[in-house]
XYZ file of N, CA, C and O in Angstrom:
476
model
N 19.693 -5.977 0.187
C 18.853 -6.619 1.188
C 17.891 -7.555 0.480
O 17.083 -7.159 -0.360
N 17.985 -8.449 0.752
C 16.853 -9.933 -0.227
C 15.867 -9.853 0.848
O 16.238 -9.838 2.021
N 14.703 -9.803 0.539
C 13.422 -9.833 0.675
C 13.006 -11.247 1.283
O 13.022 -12.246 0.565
N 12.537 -11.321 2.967
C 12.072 -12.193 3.611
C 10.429 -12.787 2.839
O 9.398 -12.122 2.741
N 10.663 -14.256 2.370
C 9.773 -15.139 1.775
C 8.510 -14.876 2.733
O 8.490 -14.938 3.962
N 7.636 -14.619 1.998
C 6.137 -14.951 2.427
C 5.510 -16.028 2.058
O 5.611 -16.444 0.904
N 4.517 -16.846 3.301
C 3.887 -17.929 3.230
C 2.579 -17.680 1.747
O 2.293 -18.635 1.024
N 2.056 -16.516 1.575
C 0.745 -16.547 0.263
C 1.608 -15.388 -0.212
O 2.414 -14.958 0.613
N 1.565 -14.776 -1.491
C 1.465 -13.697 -2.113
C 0.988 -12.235 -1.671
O -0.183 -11.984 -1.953
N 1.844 -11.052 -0.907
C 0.965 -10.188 -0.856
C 0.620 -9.249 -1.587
O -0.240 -8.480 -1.158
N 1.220 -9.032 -2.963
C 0.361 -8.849 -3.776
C -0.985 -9.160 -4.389
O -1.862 -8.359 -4.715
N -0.980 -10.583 -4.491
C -2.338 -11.074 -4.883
C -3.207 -10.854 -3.642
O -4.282 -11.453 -3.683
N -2.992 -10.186 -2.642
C -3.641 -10.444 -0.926
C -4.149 -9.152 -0.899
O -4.865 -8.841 0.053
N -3.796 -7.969 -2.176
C -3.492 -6.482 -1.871
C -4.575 -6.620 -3.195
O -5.508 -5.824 -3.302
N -4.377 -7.593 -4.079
C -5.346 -6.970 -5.469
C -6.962 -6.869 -5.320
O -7.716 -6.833 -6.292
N -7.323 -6.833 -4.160
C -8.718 -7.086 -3.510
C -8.668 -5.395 -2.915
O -7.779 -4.941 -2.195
N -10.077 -4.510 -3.523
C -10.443 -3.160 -2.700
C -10.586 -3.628 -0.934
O -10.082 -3.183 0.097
N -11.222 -4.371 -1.142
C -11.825 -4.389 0.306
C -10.558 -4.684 1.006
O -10.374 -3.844 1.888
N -9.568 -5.608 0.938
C -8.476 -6.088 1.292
C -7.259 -4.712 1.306
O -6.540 -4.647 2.304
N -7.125 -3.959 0.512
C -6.530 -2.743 0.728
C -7.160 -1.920 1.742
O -6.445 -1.507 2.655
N -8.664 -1.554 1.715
C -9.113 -0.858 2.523
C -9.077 -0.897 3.904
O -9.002 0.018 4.724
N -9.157 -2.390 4.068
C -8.303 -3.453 5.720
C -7.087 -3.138 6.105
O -6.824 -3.001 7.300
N -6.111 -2.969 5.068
C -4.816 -2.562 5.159
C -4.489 -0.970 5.600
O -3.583 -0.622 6.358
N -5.149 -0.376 5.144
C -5.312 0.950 5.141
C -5.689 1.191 6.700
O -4.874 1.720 7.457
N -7.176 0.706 7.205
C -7.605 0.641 8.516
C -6.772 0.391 9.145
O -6.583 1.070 10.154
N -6.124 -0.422 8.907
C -5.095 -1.153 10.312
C -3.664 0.031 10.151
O -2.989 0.425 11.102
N -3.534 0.292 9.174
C -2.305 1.367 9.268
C -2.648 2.496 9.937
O -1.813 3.375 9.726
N -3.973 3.018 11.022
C -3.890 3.507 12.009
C -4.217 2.686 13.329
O -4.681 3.196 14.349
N -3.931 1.447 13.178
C -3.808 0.583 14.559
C -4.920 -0.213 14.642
O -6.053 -0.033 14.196
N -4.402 -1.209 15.335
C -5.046 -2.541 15.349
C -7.154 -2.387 15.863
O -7.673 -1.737 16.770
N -7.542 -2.933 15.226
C -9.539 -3.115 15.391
C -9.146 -4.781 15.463
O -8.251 -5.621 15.365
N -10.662 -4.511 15.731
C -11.440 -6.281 15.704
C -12.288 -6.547 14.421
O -12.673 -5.585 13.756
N -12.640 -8.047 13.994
C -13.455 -7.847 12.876
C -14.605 -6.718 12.634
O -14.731 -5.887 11.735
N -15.397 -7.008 13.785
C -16.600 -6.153 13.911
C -16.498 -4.570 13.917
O -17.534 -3.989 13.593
N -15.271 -3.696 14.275
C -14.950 -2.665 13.977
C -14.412 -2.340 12.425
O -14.597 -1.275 11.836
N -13.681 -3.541 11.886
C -13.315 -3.293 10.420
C -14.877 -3.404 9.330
O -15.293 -2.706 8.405
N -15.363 -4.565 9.975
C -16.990 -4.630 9.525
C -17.606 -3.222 9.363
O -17.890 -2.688 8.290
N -17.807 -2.580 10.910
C -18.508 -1.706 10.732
C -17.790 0.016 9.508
O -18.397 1.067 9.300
N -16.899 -0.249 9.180
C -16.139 1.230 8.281
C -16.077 0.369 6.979
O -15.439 0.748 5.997
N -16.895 -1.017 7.024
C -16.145 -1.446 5.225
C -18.278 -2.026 5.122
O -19.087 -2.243 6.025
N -18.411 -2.068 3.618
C -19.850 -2.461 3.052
C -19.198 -3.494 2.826
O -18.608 -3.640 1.756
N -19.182 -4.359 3.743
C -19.675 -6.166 3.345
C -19.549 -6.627 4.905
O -19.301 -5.794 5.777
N -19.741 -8.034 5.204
C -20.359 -8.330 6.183
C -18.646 -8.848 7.290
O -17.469 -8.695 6.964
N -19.269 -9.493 8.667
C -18.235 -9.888 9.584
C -17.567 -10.967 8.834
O -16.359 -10.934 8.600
N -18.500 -12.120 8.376
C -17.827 -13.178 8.052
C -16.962 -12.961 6.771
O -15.904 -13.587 6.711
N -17.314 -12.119 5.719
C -16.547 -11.336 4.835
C -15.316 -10.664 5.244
O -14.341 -10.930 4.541
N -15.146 -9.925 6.131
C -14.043 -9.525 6.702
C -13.282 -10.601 7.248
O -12.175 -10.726 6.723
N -13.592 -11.508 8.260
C -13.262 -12.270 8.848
C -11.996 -13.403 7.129
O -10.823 -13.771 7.202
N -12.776 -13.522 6.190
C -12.349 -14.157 4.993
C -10.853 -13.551 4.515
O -9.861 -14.199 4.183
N -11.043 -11.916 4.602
C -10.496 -11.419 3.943
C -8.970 -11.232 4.878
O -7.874 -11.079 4.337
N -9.212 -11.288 6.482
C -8.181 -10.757 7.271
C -7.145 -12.146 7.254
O -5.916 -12.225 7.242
N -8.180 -13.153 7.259
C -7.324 -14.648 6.490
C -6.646 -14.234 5.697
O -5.766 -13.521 6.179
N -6.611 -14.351 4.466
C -5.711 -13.993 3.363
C -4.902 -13.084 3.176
O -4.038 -13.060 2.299
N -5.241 -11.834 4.422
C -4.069 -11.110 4.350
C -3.492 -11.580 5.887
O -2.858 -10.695 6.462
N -3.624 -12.729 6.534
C -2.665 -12.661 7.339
C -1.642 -14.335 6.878
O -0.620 -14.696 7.461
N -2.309 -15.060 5.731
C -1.736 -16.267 4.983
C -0.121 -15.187 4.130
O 1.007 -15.543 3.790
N -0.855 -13.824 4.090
C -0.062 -13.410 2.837
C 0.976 -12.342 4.148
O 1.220 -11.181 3.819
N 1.316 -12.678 5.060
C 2.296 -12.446 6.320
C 2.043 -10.650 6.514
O 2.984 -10.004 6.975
N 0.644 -9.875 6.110
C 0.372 -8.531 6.106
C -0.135 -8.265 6.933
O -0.091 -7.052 7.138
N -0.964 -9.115 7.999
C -1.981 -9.356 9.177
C -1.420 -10.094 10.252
O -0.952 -11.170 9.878
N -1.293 -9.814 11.730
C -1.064 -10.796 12.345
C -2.330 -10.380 13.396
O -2.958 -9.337 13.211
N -2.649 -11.319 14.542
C -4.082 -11.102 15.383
C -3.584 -11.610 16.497
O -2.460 -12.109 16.556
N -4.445 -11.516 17.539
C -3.601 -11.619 18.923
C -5.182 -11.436 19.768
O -5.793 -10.376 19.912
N -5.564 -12.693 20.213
C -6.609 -13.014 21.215
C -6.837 -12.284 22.301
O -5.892 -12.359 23.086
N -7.947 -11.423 22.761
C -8.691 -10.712 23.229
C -9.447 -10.859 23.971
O -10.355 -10.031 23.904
N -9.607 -12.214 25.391
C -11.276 -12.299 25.446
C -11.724 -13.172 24.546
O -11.110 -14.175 24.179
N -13.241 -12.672 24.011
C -13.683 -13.768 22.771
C -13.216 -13.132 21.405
O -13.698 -13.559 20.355
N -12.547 -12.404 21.405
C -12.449 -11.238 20.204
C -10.699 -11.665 19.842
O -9.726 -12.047 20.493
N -10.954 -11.396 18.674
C -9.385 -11.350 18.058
C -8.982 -9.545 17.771
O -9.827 -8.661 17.627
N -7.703 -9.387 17.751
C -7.527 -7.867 17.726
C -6.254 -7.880 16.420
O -5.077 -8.019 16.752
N -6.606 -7.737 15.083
C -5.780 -7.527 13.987
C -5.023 -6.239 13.832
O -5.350 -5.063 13.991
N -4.038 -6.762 13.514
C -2.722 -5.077 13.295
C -2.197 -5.730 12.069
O -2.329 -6.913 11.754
N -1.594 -4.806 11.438
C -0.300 -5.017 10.335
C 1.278 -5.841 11.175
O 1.964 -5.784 12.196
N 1.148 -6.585 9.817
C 2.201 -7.408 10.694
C 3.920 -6.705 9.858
O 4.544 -6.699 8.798
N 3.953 -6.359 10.851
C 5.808 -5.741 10.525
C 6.567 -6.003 9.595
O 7.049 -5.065 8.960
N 6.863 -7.250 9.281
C 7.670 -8.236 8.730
C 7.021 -8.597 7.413
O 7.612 -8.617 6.334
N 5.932 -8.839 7.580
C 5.477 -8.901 6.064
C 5.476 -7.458 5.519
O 6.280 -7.427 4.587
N 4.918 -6.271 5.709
C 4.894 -4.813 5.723
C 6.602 -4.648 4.701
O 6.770 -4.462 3.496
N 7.864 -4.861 6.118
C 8.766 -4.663 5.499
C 9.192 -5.533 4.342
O 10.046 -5.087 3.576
N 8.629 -6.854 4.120
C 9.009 -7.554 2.935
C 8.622 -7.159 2.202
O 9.347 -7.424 1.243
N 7.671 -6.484 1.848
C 7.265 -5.794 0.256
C 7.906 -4.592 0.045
O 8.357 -4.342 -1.073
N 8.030 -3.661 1.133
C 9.034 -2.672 0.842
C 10.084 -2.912 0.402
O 10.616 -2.169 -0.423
N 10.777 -4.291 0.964
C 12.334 -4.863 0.512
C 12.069 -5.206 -0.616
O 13.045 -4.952 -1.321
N 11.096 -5.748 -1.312
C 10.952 -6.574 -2.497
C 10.884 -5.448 -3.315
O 11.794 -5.476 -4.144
N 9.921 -4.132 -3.445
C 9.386 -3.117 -3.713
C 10.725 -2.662 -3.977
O 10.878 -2.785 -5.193
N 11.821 -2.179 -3.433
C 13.134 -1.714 -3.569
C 14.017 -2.748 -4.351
O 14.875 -2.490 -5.195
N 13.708 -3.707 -3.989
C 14.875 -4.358 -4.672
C 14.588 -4.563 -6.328
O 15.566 -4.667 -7.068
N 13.488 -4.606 -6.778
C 12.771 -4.682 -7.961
C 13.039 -3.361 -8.703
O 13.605 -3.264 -9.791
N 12.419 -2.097 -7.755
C 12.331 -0.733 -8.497
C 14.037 -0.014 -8.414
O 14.432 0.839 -9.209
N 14.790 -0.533 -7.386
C 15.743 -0.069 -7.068
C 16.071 1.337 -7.328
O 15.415 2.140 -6.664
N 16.982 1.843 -8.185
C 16.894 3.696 -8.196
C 16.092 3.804 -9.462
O 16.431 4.723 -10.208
N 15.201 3.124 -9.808
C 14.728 3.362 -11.262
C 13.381 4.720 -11.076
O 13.161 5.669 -11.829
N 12.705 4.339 -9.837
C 12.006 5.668 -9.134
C 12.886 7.102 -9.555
O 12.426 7.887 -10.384
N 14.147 7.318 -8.903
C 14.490 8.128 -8.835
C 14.907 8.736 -9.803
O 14.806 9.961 -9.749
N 15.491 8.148 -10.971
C 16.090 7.708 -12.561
C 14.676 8.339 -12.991
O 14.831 9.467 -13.459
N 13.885 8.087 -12.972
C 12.189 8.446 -13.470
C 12.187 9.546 -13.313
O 12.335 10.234 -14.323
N 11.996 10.342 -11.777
C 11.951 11.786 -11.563
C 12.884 12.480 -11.949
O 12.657 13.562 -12.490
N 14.097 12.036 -11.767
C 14.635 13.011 -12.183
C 14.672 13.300 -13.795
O 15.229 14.263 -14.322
N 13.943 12.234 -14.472
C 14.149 12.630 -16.011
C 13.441 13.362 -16.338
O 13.536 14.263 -17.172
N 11.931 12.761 -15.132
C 10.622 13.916 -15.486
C 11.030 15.133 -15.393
O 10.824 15.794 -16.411
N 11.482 15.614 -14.630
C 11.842 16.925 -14.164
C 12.871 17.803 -15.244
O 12.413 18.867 -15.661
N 14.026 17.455 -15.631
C 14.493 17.277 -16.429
C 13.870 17.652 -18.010
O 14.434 18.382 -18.826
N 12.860 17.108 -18.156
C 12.122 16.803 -19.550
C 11.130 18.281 -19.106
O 11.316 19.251 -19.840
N 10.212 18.435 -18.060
C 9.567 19.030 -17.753
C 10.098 20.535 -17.976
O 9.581 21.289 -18.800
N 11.281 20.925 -17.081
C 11.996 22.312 -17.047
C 12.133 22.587 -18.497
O 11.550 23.555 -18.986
N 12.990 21.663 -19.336
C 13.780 21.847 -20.576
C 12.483 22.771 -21.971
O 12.539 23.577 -22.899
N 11.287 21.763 -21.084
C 10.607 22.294 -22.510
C 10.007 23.618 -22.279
O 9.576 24.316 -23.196
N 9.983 24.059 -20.622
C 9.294 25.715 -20.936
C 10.356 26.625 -21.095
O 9.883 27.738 -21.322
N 11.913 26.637 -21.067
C 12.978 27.202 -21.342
C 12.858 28.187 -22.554
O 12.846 27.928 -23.757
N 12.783 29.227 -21.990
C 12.659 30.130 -23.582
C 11.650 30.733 -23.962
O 11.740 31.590 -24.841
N 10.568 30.441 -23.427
C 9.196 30.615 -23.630
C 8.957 31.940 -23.234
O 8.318 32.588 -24.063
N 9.214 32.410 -22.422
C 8.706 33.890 -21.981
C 9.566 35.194 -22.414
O 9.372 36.345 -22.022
N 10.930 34.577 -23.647
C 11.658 35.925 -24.004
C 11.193 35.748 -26.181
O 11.558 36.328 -27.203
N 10.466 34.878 -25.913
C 10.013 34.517 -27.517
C 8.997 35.653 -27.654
O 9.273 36.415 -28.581
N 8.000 35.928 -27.033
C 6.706 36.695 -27.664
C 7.030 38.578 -27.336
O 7.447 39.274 -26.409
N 6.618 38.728 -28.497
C 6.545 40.054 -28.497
C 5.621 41.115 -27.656
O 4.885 40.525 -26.865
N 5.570 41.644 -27.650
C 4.432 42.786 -27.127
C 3.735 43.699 -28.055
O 4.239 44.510 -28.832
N 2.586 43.451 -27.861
C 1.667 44.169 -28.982
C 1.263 45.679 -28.552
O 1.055 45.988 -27.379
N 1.190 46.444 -29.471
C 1.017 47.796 -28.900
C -0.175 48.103 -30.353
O -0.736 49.193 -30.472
């Protein structure tokens, strides 16, 4: 599966705390600036900056409210990093654990018929 092109980087859109922490918020459903404002230490127009760049970087989409905008995670960008995320790491995750595991078991093997008992 090749990984649908994004308009900005969402990695570089993700290397920002505050910008993860937005991401995070919205992964239990869509707020307005002023609600992401109020759960993050920096200001509206700060948020307002930041929901830009993650919606340039296709992670944000917003949808007019009244006078209010209402931000969610946008699907499509979401699944493009997972696709990219897979196609990059492919089974090498799994190749990993299972070596850990592997490496992990092998070395306590033996250990509990080695020591004697002291009397």
């Amino acid at each position: 599966m090749k990984a649908t092109r994004l308009r900005g980087d969402p990695f570089d859109a993700l290397g920002d705390s505050n910008r993860r922490a937005i991401v995070e918020l919205l992964g239990s459903g869509a707020h307005t600036v002023r609600e992401i404002a109020d759960t993050l230490p920096i200001s509206r127009p700060a948020v307002s900056r930041h929901l830009r760049l993650l919606k340039n970087a296709g992670l944000v989409i917003d949808q007019p409210k009244g006078t209010r905008r209402i931000y969610a995670l946008h699907d499509r960008g979401v699944e493009a990093v997972q696709a990219y995320l897979k196609e990059v790491w492919g089974t090498a995750a799994a190749r990993f654990r299972l070596l850990a595991e592997n490496t992990a078991t092998s070395g306590l093997k033996g250990q509990g018929t080695s020591r004697r008992r002291r009397r």
